[in-house]
Tab-separated table of C-alpha atoms and ligand atoms in Angstrom:
chain	number	residue	atom	x	y	z
A	1	MET	CA	-0.248	-0.138	-0.069
A	2	GLY	CA	1.705	2.946	-1.352
A	3	GLU	CA	0.024	5.159	1.677
A	4	ASN	CA	3.472	4.825	3.653
A	5	LEU	CA	5.597	6.505	0.500
A	6	LYS	CA	6.741	9.675	0.165
A	7	ILE	CA	8.192	11.718	-3.357
A	8	ALA	CA	11.037	14.592	-2.575
A	9	CYS	CA	9.014	17.213	-4.130
A	10	GLY	CA	7.022	19.101	-6.287
A	11	VAL	CA	7.668	22.400	-8.243
A	12	PHE	CA	5.749	25.279	-9.951
A	13	GLY	CA	7.583	28.761	-11.183
A	14	ALA	CA	6.173	31.414	-13.058
A	15	ILE	CA	6.749	34.420	-14.783
A	16	ASN	CA	4.576	37.338	-16.275
A	17	PHE	CA	5.724	39.899	-19.056
A	18	ASP	CA	2.854	42.083	-19.109
A	19	GLY	CA	5.089	42.537	-15.529
A	20	ASN	CA	1.460	42.240	-12.872
A	21	PRO	CA	2.461	40.714	-9.052
A	22	ILE	CA	2.906	35.767	-9.715
A	23	PHE	CA	2.458	35.125	-6.315
A	24	PRO	CA	-1.224	34.175	-6.469
A	25	TYR	CA	0.614	32.018	-10.131
A	26	VAL	CA	2.436	30.352	-7.665
A	27	TYR	CA	0.645	29.972	-4.773
A	28	TRP	CA	-2.070	28.158	-6.633
A	29	GLY	CA	0.459	26.345	-8.887
A	30	LEU	CA	2.026	24.617	-5.356
A	31	ARG	CA	-1.820	24.220	-3.775
A	32	ALA	CA	-3.109	21.961	-6.356
A	33	GLN	CA	0.021	19.699	-6.132
A	34	ASN	CA	1.013	19.357	-2.422
A	35	HIS	CA	0.960	16.086	-2.763
A	36	ARG	CA	4.251	15.301	-3.385
A	37	GLY	CA	5.274	17.203	-0.890
A	38	HIS	CA	3.709	18.431	2.694
A	39	GLN	CA	6.254	18.681	5.401
A	40	SER	CA	7.859	21.710	4.084
A	41	HIS	CA	6.688	24.395	1.153
A	42	GLY	CA	8.087	27.345	0.185
A	43	PHE	CA	8.415	30.199	-2.332
A	44	LEU	CA	10.735	32.488	-4.238
A	45	THR	CA	9.813	35.908	-5.970
A	46	TYR	CA	12.019	38.152	-7.878
A	47	ASN	CA	11.717	42.612	-7.707
A	48	ASN	CA	14.012	44.393	-9.600
A	49	GLY	CA	17.871	42.172	-8.373
A	50	LYS	CA	16.381	41.338	-5.692
A	51	PHE	CA	15.352	37.522	-3.792
A	52	TYR	CA	12.062	38.047	-1.753
A	53	LEU	CA	11.825	34.573	0.203
A	54	HIS	CA	9.176	33.048	2.128
A	55	ARG	CA	10.300	28.655	4.027
A	56	SER	CA	7.636	27.278	6.776
A	57	LEU	CA	6.797	24.278	8.117
A	58	ASP	CA	3.744	21.754	6.598
A	59	LEU	CA	1.380	21.968	3.658
A	60	VAL	CA	0.876	25.002	2.082
A	61	PRO	CA	-1.225	27.086	4.593
A	62	ARG	CA	-4.731	29.092	3.130
A	63	ILE	CA	-4.742	32.517	3.136
A	64	LYS	CA	-7.012	34.025	5.209
A	65	ALA	CA	-8.560	37.086	2.878
A	66	SER	CA	-7.476	39.470	4.981
A	67	ALA	CA	-3.999	38.138	5.015
A	68	ILE	CA	-3.247	38.786	1.176
A	69	GLN	CA	-1.747	41.609	0.989
A	70	GLU	CA	0.592	41.287	3.501
A	71	TRP	CA	1.386	38.649	1.167
A	72	PHE	CA	1.972	40.094	-1.748
A	73	GLY	CA	4.082	42.915	0.379
A	74	ARG	CA	5.867	40.086	1.024
A	75	LEU	CA	7.098	37.959	-1.696
A	76	PRO	CA	6.634	40.873	-4.555
A	77	GLY	CA	8.050	40.408	-8.310
A	78	HIS	CA	6.369	39.414	-11.315
A	79	VAL	CA	8.576	35.914	-11.262
A	80	GLY	CA	8.751	33.222	-9.370
A	81	ILE	CA	9.124	29.873	-7.923
A	82	GLY	CA	8.122	27.661	-5.224
A	83	ASN	CA	8.148	23.860	-4.301
A	84	VAL	CA	6.335	21.325	-2.129
A	85	ARG	CA	8.273	18.536	-0.099
A	86	TYR	CA	9.421	15.828	1.703
A	87	THR	CA	13.132	14.095	2.229
A	88	THR	CA	14.431	12.288	1.151
A	89	SER	CA	18.039	12.748	1.337
A	90	GLY	CA	18.991	14.590	4.655
A	91	ARG	CA	17.483	14.986	8.246
A	92	SER	CA	14.262	14.583	9.469
A	93	ASP	CA	14.164	15.979	13.008
A	94	GLU	CA	11.417	19.638	12.563
A	95	LYS	CA	15.395	22.556	13.080
A	96	SER	CA	16.366	20.472	9.564
A	97	LEU	CA	13.685	19.583	7.815
A	98	LEU	CA	12.939	23.912	7.724
A	99	LYS	CA	16.751	24.515	7.190
A	100	ASP	CA	15.797	21.977	3.521
A	101	THR	CA	12.824	24.357	2.753
A	102	GLN	CA	12.917	25.049	-1.123
A	103	PRO	CA	13.725	26.728	-3.026
A	104	VAL	CA	17.846	27.525	-1.804
A	105	VAL	CA	19.847	30.311	-3.392
A	106	ALA	CA	23.422	30.629	-4.232
A	107	SER	CA	25.767	33.502	-4.981
A	108	LYS	CA	29.678	33.455	-5.687
A	109	ASP	CA	31.348	36.529	-8.009
A	110	GLY	CA	28.521	38.367	-8.094
A	111	ILE	CA	26.128	35.797	-9.732
A	112	LYS	CA	23.606	35.061	-7.745
A	113	VAL	CA	20.718	31.811	-8.402
A	114	ALA	CA	17.564	30.312	-7.350
A	115	VAL	CA	16.540	26.631	-7.456
A	116	SER	CA	12.724	24.788	-6.787
A	117	PHE	CA	14.024	20.989	-7.887
A	118	ASN	CA	12.741	17.706	-7.398
A	119	GLY	CA	14.950	14.442	-7.755
A	120	ASN	CA	17.145	12.497	-5.335
A	121	ILE	CA	20.994	12.896	-6.756
A	122	VAL	CA	23.137	10.061	-6.174
A	123	ASN	CA	26.492	10.968	-5.989
A	124	ALA	CA	25.789	13.644	-3.355
A	125	LEU	CA	28.951	13.015	-1.351
A	126	GLN	CA	30.952	12.987	-4.565
A	127	LEU	CA	29.621	17.007	-5.780
A	128	GLU	CA	30.367	17.785	-2.586
A	129	LYS	CA	33.475	16.984	-2.399
A	130	GLU	CA	34.115	18.438	-5.846
A	131	ILE	CA	32.081	21.849	-4.908
A	132	ARG	CA	34.348	21.835	-1.686
A	133	LYS	CA	37.216	22.487	-4.248
A	134	GLU	CA	35.894	25.760	-4.811
A	135	SER	CA	33.698	27.226	-1.892
A	136	PRO	CA	35.448	25.105	0.875
A	137	GLU	CA	32.955	27.013	2.752
A	138	PHE	CA	30.654	25.345	0.879
A	139	SER	CA	27.927	22.750	3.352
A	140	TRP	CA	24.686	21.147	2.156
A	141	GLU	CA	22.034	18.918	3.759
A	142	CYS	CA	19.840	18.478	1.803
A	143	ASP	CA	20.353	17.729	-3.020
A	144	ALA	CA	18.927	20.732	-3.757
A	145	ASN	CA	21.517	22.935	-2.278
A	146	ILE	CA	24.201	20.357	-4.492
A	147	ILE	CA	22.033	21.201	-7.876
A	148	CYS	CA	21.842	24.809	-6.405
A	149	GLN	CA	25.963	25.445	-6.384
A	150	LYS	CA	27.218	22.586	-8.827
A	151	PHE	CA	24.663	24.879	-11.623
A	152	LEU	CA	26.399	28.252	-9.474
A	153	LEU	CA	30.208	27.050	-9.955
A	154	GLU	CA	29.526	26.027	-13.213
A	155	LEU	CA	27.977	29.309	-14.598
A	156	THR	CA	30.502	31.240	-12.894
A	157	LYS	CA	32.854	29.829	-14.952
A	158	SER	CA	30.793	29.686	-18.543
A	159	LYS	CA	28.318	33.202	-18.504
A	160	ASP	CA	25.522	30.679	-20.322
A	161	LEU	CA	22.628	29.118	-18.426
A	162	ALA	CA	22.590	26.430	-21.561
A	163	SER	CA	26.136	25.583	-20.306
A	164	ALA	CA	25.350	25.423	-16.671
A	165	ALA	CA	22.936	23.602	-16.786
A	166	LYS	CA	24.905	20.866	-19.886
A	167	ALA	CA	27.216	20.439	-17.631
A	168	CYS	CA	24.678	19.211	-14.144
A	169	MET	CA	22.956	16.867	-16.454
A	170	GLN	CA	26.199	14.534	-17.046
A	171	GLU	CA	28.034	15.217	-13.706
A	172	ILE	CA	25.134	15.182	-11.395
A	173	ASP	CA	23.934	11.081	-11.048
A	174	GLY	CA	19.701	11.280	-10.749
A	175	ALA	CA	16.893	12.637	-11.106
A	176	PHE	CA	16.656	16.504	-11.348
A	177	SER	CA	13.685	17.702	-12.178
A	178	VAL	CA	14.662	22.208	-12.543
A	179	ALA	CA	12.955	25.223	-11.743
A	180	GLY	CA	15.394	27.920	-11.625
A	181	ILE	CA	15.912	32.147	-12.019
A	182	THR	CA	19.595	34.077	-11.884
A	183	LYS	CA	19.576	37.710	-10.368
A	184	ASP	CA	18.746	39.393	-13.561
A	185	GLY	CA	15.372	37.917	-13.438
A	186	GLN	CA	15.936	35.248	-15.972
A	187	PHE	CA	13.219	32.067	-15.931
A	188	PHE	CA	14.632	28.811	-16.908
A	189	ALA	CA	14.409	24.348	-15.966
A	190	PHE	CA	16.183	21.637	-17.069
A	191	LYS	CA	15.865	17.453	-16.127
A	192	ASP	CA	18.246	15.504	-15.661
A	193	SER	CA	19.658	13.543	-18.448
A	194	HIS	CA	17.048	10.566	-18.477
A	195	GLY	CA	13.870	13.261	-17.395
A	196	ILE	CA	12.718	10.541	-14.401
A	197	ARG	CA	10.606	12.918	-12.696
A	198	PRO	CA	7.340	15.153	-14.832
A	199	LEU	CA	8.331	18.819	-15.604
A	200	CYS	CA	5.446	19.961	-17.880
A	201	ALA	CA	5.679	23.963	-19.329
A	202	GLY	CA	1.970	25.559	-19.952
A	203	HIS	CA	1.272	29.483	-20.429
A	204	SER	CA	-2.118	32.104	-20.289
A	205	GLU	CA	-3.931	33.373	-23.094
A	206	LYS	CA	-4.943	35.773	-20.925
A	207	GLU	CA	-1.342	37.004	-19.779
A	208	ARG	CA	1.873	37.057	-21.186
A	209	ILE	CA	2.673	34.381	-18.548
A	210	TYR	CA	4.829	31.495	-18.310
A	211	ALA	CA	4.777	28.735	-16.245
A	212	PHE	CA	6.560	24.878	-15.278
A	213	SER	CA	4.777	22.297	-13.274
A	214	SER	CA	5.603	19.247	-12.099
A	215	GLU	CA	2.332	18.446	-13.116
A	216	THR	CA	-0.188	19.226	-15.295
A	217	VAL	CA	-2.284	19.767	-12.392
A	218	GLY	CA	-0.279	23.366	-11.223
A	219	LEU	CA	-1.050	24.454	-14.359
A	220	ASP	CA	-5.017	23.644	-15.007
A	221	ILE	CA	-5.290	25.252	-11.089
A	222	ASN	CA	-4.113	28.385	-13.138
A	223	GLY	CA	-6.639	28.080	-15.622
A	224	PHE	CA	-3.058	27.443	-18.205
A	225	CYS	CA	-2.677	26.154	-21.162
A	226	ARG	CA	-0.266	23.026	-21.189
A	227	ASP	CA	2.479	23.229	-24.153
A	228	PHE	CA	5.007	20.863	-23.650
A	229	GLU	CA	6.976	18.811	-20.969
A	230	VAL	CA	10.502	19.186	-20.691
A	231	GLY	CA	12.297	16.261	-22.159
A	232	PRO	CA	14.999	14.160	-20.462
A	233	GLY	CA	17.979	16.557	-21.639
A	234	GLU	CA	16.521	20.204	-22.180
A	235	PHE	CA	16.827	23.116	-20.603
A	236	VAL	CA	13.809	25.520	-21.258
A	237	VAL	CA	14.634	29.280	-20.764
A	238	ALA	CA	10.736	31.562	-21.262
A	239	SER	CA	11.538	34.823	-23.113
A	240	GLU	CA	9.283	37.506	-23.961
A	241	LYS	CA	9.442	35.885	-27.269
A	242	GLY	CA	7.961	31.824	-25.411
A	243	PHE	CA	10.087	28.835	-24.440
A	244	GLU	CA	12.884	28.424	-25.698
A	245	ARG	CA	13.730	24.889	-26.126
A	246	GLU	CA	17.171	23.064	-25.889
A	247	ARG	CA	18.100	18.924	-26.281
A	248	LEU	CA	21.692	19.440	-24.504
A	249	VAL	CA	22.623	16.019	-23.725
A	250	LYS	CA	20.898	13.015	-25.756
A	251	GLU	CA	20.139	9.983	-23.174
A	252	ARG	CA	17.159	7.461	-23.168
A	253	LYS	CA	14.333	8.346	-21.312
A	254	ALA	CA	12.816	6.846	-18.329
A	255	PHE	CA	9.844	8.577	-16.750
A	256	CYS	CA	9.781	6.976	-13.559
A	257	ALA	CA	6.659	4.431	-14.114
A	258	PHE	CA	5.513	4.440	-10.090
A	259	GLU	CA	4.270	7.946	-11.170
A	260	PHE	CA	1.357	6.159	-13.043
A	261	ALA	CA	0.178	4.014	-10.655
A	262	TYR	CA	0.987	5.618	-6.959
A	263	PHE	CA	2.460	9.175	-7.104
A	264	ALA	CA	1.011	11.549	-9.994
A	265	ARG	CA	-2.408	12.710	-8.980
A	266	PRO	CA	-5.325	11.260	-11.258
A	267	ASP	CA	-6.229	13.669	-13.171
A	268	SER	CA	-3.008	14.886	-14.347
A	269	PHE	CA	-1.705	14.375	-17.826
A	270	PHE	CA	1.265	12.457	-19.522
A	271	ASP	CA	2.172	12.503	-22.809
A	272	GLY	CA	-1.738	12.085	-24.040
A	273	LYS	CA	-3.085	10.759	-21.124
A	274	TYR	CA	-4.791	11.551	-17.806
A	275	VAL	CA	-3.517	9.451	-15.717
A	276	TYR	CA	-6.836	8.402	-13.825
A	277	GLU	CA	-7.488	6.642	-17.462
A	278	ILE	CA	-4.429	4.284	-17.763
A	279	ARG	CA	-5.107	3.171	-14.007
A	280	GLU	CA	-8.327	2.300	-15.483
A	281	GLU	CA	-6.631	0.011	-17.558
A	282	PHE	CA	-4.414	-1.322	-14.992
A	283	GLY	CA	-6.881	-2.961	-13.390
A	284	ARG	CA	-8.673	-4.145	-16.920
A	285	ASN	CA	-5.296	-5.987	-16.417
A	286	LEU	CA	-5.668	-7.392	-13.900
A	287	VAL	CA	-9.097	-9.060	-14.738
A	288	ARG	CA	-7.560	-9.989	-17.996
A	289	GLU	CA	-4.286	-11.696	-16.261
A	290	ASN	CA	-5.653	-13.372	-13.529
A	291	PRO	CA	-9.299	-14.812	-14.577
A	292	ASP	CA	-10.419	-17.734	-12.104
A	293	ILE	CA	-9.711	-15.099	-8.506
A	294	VAL	CA	-12.327	-12.720	-10.585
A	295	LYS	CA	-14.746	-16.036	-10.519
A	296	ASP	CA	-14.835	-16.607	-7.812
A	297	ALA	CA	-14.530	-12.902	-6.402
A	298	ASP	CA	-18.348	-11.511	-5.393
A	299	ILE	CA	-16.837	-7.629	-5.601
A	300	VAL	CA	-14.081	-5.893	-5.389
A	301	ILE	CA	-13.365	-2.538	-3.735
A	302	SER	CA	-10.344	0.455	-4.076
A	303	LEU	CA	-7.718	0.460	0.001
A	304	PRO	CA	-6.293	3.341	-0.357
A	305	GLU	CA	-8.379	5.949	-2.821
A	306	THR	CA	-5.750	6.167	-5.368
A	307	ALA	CA	-6.760	2.450	-6.054
A	308	ASP	CA	-10.336	4.065	-7.049
A	309	ASP	CA	-10.325	4.180	-11.239
A	310	ALA	CA	-7.978	1.002	-10.812
A	311	ALA	CA	-11.012	-0.872	-8.606
A	312	PHE	CA	-12.914	0.876	-11.248
A	313	GLY	CA	-11.470	-1.399	-14.322
A	314	VAL	CA	-11.894	-4.411	-12.620
A	315	HIS	CA	-16.161	-3.361	-12.246
A	316	GLU	CA	-15.584	-2.744	-15.714
A	317	GLU	CA	-14.269	-5.193	-17.170
A	318	SER	CA	-15.122	-8.211	-14.761
A	319	GLY	CA	-18.608	-7.407	-14.055
A	320	LEU	CA	-18.076	-7.215	-10.968
A	321	ARG	CA	-19.622	-4.684	-8.342
A	322	TRP	CA	-17.518	-2.416	-6.859
A	323	GLU	CA	-18.671	-1.619	-3.462
A	324	ARG	CA	-17.089	1.748	-2.183
A	325	ALA	CA	-17.015	-0.063	1.139
A	326	THR	CA	-13.900	1.974	2.103
A	327	ARG	CA	-14.464	5.566	2.797
A	328	ARG	CA	-11.314	8.382	3.932
A	329	HIS	CA	-11.601	10.168	7.270
A	330	ARG	CA	-11.320	13.477	4.895
A	331	TYR	CA	-9.780	16.087	7.112
A	332	VAL	CA	-7.791	14.094	8.667
A	333	THR	CA	-3.667	14.283	7.207
A	334	GLU	CA	-0.803	12.702	8.122
A	335	ARG	CA	0.381	15.629	10.071
A	336	ALA	CA	-2.309	15.822	12.031
A	337	PHE	CA	-2.033	12.382	13.348
A	338	ILE	CA	-1.039	12.021	17.951
A	339	LEU	CA	0.519	8.780	18.096
A	340	LEU	CA	1.414	6.348	20.020
A	341	ASN	CA	3.799	4.220	20.106
A	342	LYS	CA	3.085	1.732	17.339
A	343	GLU	CA	2.267	4.274	14.637
A	344	ARG	CA	1.938	2.058	11.838
A	345	TYR	CA	-0.331	-0.249	13.055
A	346	THR	CA	-2.901	2.765	13.420
A	347	ILE	CA	-2.398	4.490	10.467
A	348	ILE	CA	-5.022	2.626	8.811
A	349	ASP	CA	-7.724	3.289	11.769
A	350	LYS	CA	-7.020	6.615	11.854
A	351	LYS	CA	-6.976	7.490	7.632
A	352	ILE	CA	-9.912	4.895	6.640
A	353	ASN	CA	-13.257	3.885	7.481
A	354	ILE	CA	-14.858	0.110	6.457
A	355	LEU	CA	-18.069	-0.351	6.256
A	356	ALA	CA	-18.615	-4.033	7.552
A	357	SER	CA	-21.846	-4.588	5.477
A	358	LYS	CA	-20.656	-4.437	2.167
A	359	VAL	CA	-18.280	-6.816	3.233
A	360	ARG	CA	-19.779	-9.171	5.137
A	361	GLU	CA	-19.771	-12.906	4.066
A	362	LYS	CA	-18.121	-11.891	0.672
A	363	ARG	CA	-15.416	-12.982	-0.759
A	364	VAL	CA	-13.843	-9.800	-2.117
A	365	ILE	CA	-10.683	-8.151	-4.973
A	366	VAL	CA	-9.150	-5.473	-2.887
A	367	THR	CA	-7.047	-3.612	-5.860
A	368	ASP	CA	-4.351	-1.280	-4.164
A	369	ASP	CA	-0.726	1.122	-5.414
A	370	SER	CA	1.706	-1.082	-4.640
A	371	ILE	CA	2.957	-3.209	-1.898
A	372	VAL	CA	6.046	-1.904	-0.495
A	373	ARG	CA	6.848	-2.918	3.325
A	374	GLY	CA	3.471	-5.344	3.265
A	375	ASP	CA	2.761	-3.834	7.116
A	376	THR	CA	0.102	-1.826	6.476
A	377	THR	CA	-1.869	-4.158	3.806
A	378	LYS	CA	-2.020	-6.742	6.828
A	379	ILE	CA	-4.202	-4.927	8.329
A	380	ALA	CA	-5.741	-4.011	6.462
A	381	ILE	CA	-6.431	-7.859	5.254
A	382	GLU	CA	-7.134	-7.956	9.236
A	383	LYS	CA	-10.305	-5.227	9.636
A	384	MET	CA	-11.549	-6.945	6.292
A	385	ARG	CA	-11.704	-10.315	8.173
A	386	LYS	CA	-12.929	-8.784	11.535
A	387	MET	CA	-15.405	-7.260	9.681
A	388	GLY	CA	-16.802	-10.495	8.254
A	389	ALA	CA	-14.459	-11.123	4.298
A	390	LYS	CA	-14.383	-14.347	3.517
A	391	LYS	CA	-12.391	-14.135	1.391
A	392	VAL	CA	-9.242	-11.129	0.920
A	393	TYR	CA	-7.478	-11.254	-2.902
A	394	MET	CA	-4.990	-8.679	-3.727
A	395	PHE	CA	-4.385	-6.800	-7.049
A	396	VAL	CA	-1.853	-4.709	-7.312
A	397	THR	CA	-1.802	-2.369	-10.139
A	398	PHE	CA	2.773	-1.909	-9.835
A	399	PRO	CA	4.151	-4.910	-10.284
A	400	ARG	CA	6.083	-6.533	-7.411
A	401	ILE	CA	9.275	-4.383	-6.120
A	402	ILE	CA	12.135	-6.022	-5.720
A	403	GLY	CA	14.444	-3.146	-4.656
A	404	PRO	CA	14.621	0.638	-3.258
A	405	CYS	CA	14.662	4.004	-5.789
A	406	PHE	CA	16.957	6.347	-6.142
A	407	TYR	CA	15.164	9.185	-7.856
A	408	GLY	CA	13.784	10.232	-4.995
A	409	ILE	CA	10.641	8.286	-3.600
A	410	ASP	CA	11.628	6.782	0.049
A	411	MET	CA	11.569	3.803	-0.544
A	412	ALA	CA	15.199	3.801	-0.478
A	413	THR	CA	16.752	0.004	1.527
A	414	TYR	CA	15.815	-3.698	0.225
A	415	SER	CA	14.813	-4.473	4.172
A	416	GLN	CA	12.332	-2.160	4.295
A	417	LEU	CA	10.694	-3.969	0.876
A	418	ILE	CA	8.381	-7.085	1.379
A	419	GLY	CA	8.715	-7.871	-2.737
A	420	SER	CA	13.018	-7.793	-2.413
A	421	ARG	CA	12.957	-12.127	-0.520
A	422	HIS	CA	9.814	-13.004	-0.850
A	423	THR	CA	7.621	-14.344	-3.995
A	424	PRO	CA	3.879	-13.238	-3.621
A	425	GLU	CA	2.552	-16.462	-2.798
A	426	GLU	CA	4.782	-16.385	0.328
A	427	ILE	CA	3.541	-12.716	0.605
A	428	ALA	CA	-0.240	-13.846	0.877
A	429	LYS	CA	0.921	-16.170	3.482
A	430	ILE	CA	2.692	-13.358	5.351
A	431	ILE	CA	0.599	-10.783	4.864
A	432	GLY	CA	-2.827	-13.017	5.368
A	433	ALA	CA	-4.188	-12.573	2.086
A	434	ASP	CA	-5.808	-15.475	-0.556
A	435	ALA	CA	-3.365	-14.286	-3.042
A	436	VAL	CA	-1.667	-11.186	-3.711
A	437	CYS	CA	-1.339	-10.661	-7.550
A	438	TYR	CA	0.424	-8.346	-8.930
A	439	GLN	CA	-0.270	-6.990	-12.502
A	440	SER	CA	2.729	-8.229	-15.286
A	441	ILE	CA	5.399	-5.150	-16.046
A	442	GLU	CA	4.405	-5.573	-19.570
A	443	GLY	CA	0.402	-5.199	-19.222
A	444	PHE	CA	1.911	-2.254	-16.943
A	445	VAL	CA	3.921	-1.043	-19.852
A	446	LYS	CA	1.039	-1.010	-22.579
A	447	ALA	CA	-1.272	1.123	-20.314
A	448	THR	CA	1.168	3.478	-19.418
A	449	GLY	CA	1.384	3.948	-23.590
A	450	PHE	CA	4.908	4.446	-22.946
A	451	ARG	CA	7.603	1.984	-24.586
A	452	ARG	CA	9.202	-0.349	-21.764
A	453	ASP	CA	13.051	1.438	-22.742
A	454	GLU	CA	11.510	4.903	-22.201
A	455	LEU	CA	10.507	4.237	-18.505
A	456	CYS	CA	12.548	3.690	-15.002
A	457	MET	CA	11.215	0.452	-13.655
A	458	GLY	CA	14.786	-0.132	-11.958
A	459	CYS	CA	12.509	-1.051	-8.680
A	460	LEU	CA	10.686	-3.062	-10.388
A	461	THR	CA	13.533	-5.033	-12.228
A	462	GLY	CA	16.944	-3.858	-10.858
A	463	GLU	CA	17.950	-2.335	-13.646
A	464	TYR	CA	18.551	1.803	-13.353
A	465	PRO	CA	19.385	4.292	-16.007
A	466	THR	CA	22.218	6.058	-13.911
A	467	PRO	CA	25.772	4.650	-13.272
A	468	LEU	CA	26.346	4.593	-9.815
A	469	ALA	CA	22.676	3.944	-9.100
A	470	GLN	CA	23.501	0.447	-10.390
A	471	LYS	CA	26.590	-0.392	-8.876
A	472	ILE	CA	24.993	0.554	-5.771
A	473	ALA	CA	22.330	-2.194	-6.490
A	474	ASP	CA	23.532	-4.628	-7.724
A	475	THR	CA	26.499	-4.394	-4.687
A	476	MET	CA	24.667	-4.016	-2.394
A	477	ARG	CA	21.981	-6.858	-3.811
A	478	LYS	CA	24.226	-9.082	-3.315
A	479	ARG	CA	24.601	-8.369	0.968
A	480	PHE	CA	21.530	-7.540	1.622
A	481	LEU	CA	20.707	-12.322	0.363
A	482	GLU	CA	24.184	-12.532	2.245
A	483	GLY	CA	22.443	-11.033	4.926
A	484	TYR	CA	24.651	-7.582	5.363
A	485	GLU	CA	22.767	-4.560	7.588
A	486	GLU	CA	21.778	-2.184	5.208
A	487	THR	CA	22.312	1.117	8.377
A	488	GLY	CA	20.749	3.893	6.254
A	489	ARG	CA	20.051	5.071	2.921
A	490	LEU	CA	22.277	3.251	0.430
A	491	TYR	CA	22.771	6.489	-1.079
A	492	GLU	CA	23.948	8.068	1.615
A	493	MET	CA	26.288	5.415	3.371
A	494	ALA	CA	29.502	7.381	2.988
A	495	GLU	CA	31.448	4.124	3.223
A	496	LEU	CA	30.165	2.303	0.906
A	497	LEU	CA	30.316	4.709	-1.901
A	498	GLU	CA	33.855	5.658	-1.420
A	499	GLU	CA	34.271	2.066	-1.780
A	500	LEU	CA	32.487	1.858	-5.126
A	501	SER	CA	34.044	4.580	-6.237
A	502	GLY	CA	37.797	3.497	-5.721
A	503	LYS	CA	36.537	0.517	-7.679
A	504	THR	CA	35.210	3.733	-10.561
A	505	ASP	CA	38.174	6.199	-11.073
B	601	SF4	S1	13.156	2.861	-8.863
B	601	SF4	FE1	11.158	2.816	-8.940
B	601	SF4	S2	10.608	4.118	-7.559
B	601	SF4	FE2	11.848	4.699	-8.368
B	601	SF4	S3	12.542	6.022	-10.439
B	601	SF4	FE3	12.983	3.911	-10.981
B	601	SF4	S4	11.049	3.185	-11.642
B	601	SF4	FE4	10.047	5.288	-9.521
């Protein structure tokens, strides 16, 4: 159940060449994307050569009518960027979270840049050493500082935004979708050479506004037109003439497959398809791939609500009744939990209510977006059984996760993944299901409309698009199976990284 998983960040930025304040657009762009990060948020605007920054913990706040003018005063200017963040690097105590909140700013030799970024850097420790050679005072807690500083150093050398972006694409191992502003007010965006995380561009038809957003919902909420998805290795500048695009580095595209199953909002649009359409097809696929189970079932339900669209697909293809037997406690958000020690074992109760009469004496297909640790799914199944379900079959839209993610999803070790050491049959036994049916990788890929070689599926196949991630994964998988204990996120294990870089340099 993807409930426990968090993504690194959501990005939004916009420029208004008619000169009107940009803050409201950045604000709504982030509000629409708060699902991508809820630990902290930040806004940065540019006005007459100065940056104005507001950063804070928690969700993007509601702004009372009486406070609007104050916000406009605090964040003036016609160009701005913003970020919502969940940490997949660095520490998670309050002080660190506040320090790591984006956007971040860096300056050197009279050049200044601000960036907002979504992704994760795998060779951060190596880059830190290189940066320190030129900027000994440099210290960092999160990846955003690394990318900002790296970009700045390259910019001080080349004085050219595209060249600085190209150096980042060539030397940073990882995923990064970046929107940035220079101290001259230039507004730009770029992506890593594989285009792992989303970032799209759009414009307003009423004013001369151009925007970048992690997901299209950030454009939709502002009434902007969708123009294009920034491509892998692409650098884009917004000018008065519109967007100027340049492909700087050519590598294979490797868009994160997990965005389709869990992270992206269902009303987001990727390459000609809404995510909800793709998820419906996931449900239809699961029916086609598991005819015997479907014959043995009475109803289909979804748990959690990110699997609603797949449940509808199961219902459509199989004719089984879709019971809306689970309801979310709507105003309970994770940050509002007051929990005792056994946090994981109470999350389901705090978030979801199950309508007992709908599952009693029924053979139930439960659609789920993913199984990560398996413990939350186990509790959900226990709960269904307590309420009288006769059989519980899990239909899981994301194929079995066997390895960690290095690119901005908070599953960074083998030991936290039930699928890294157990077959679907074993997983069914452990979590108490009558069967666990994962969608096939082939079915998943086909439903997305992408080609298989255009997707990152590292956590499903063990084949990662970037070299250092691949090396860490290969080394640690072997050690994990031999009983080695992982001490933290694999890409933050300094000794391991030292050892691997020694092998390759
Ligand atoms: S490893 Fe998995 S979660 Fe991470 S970017 Fe690739 S597909 Fe997405």
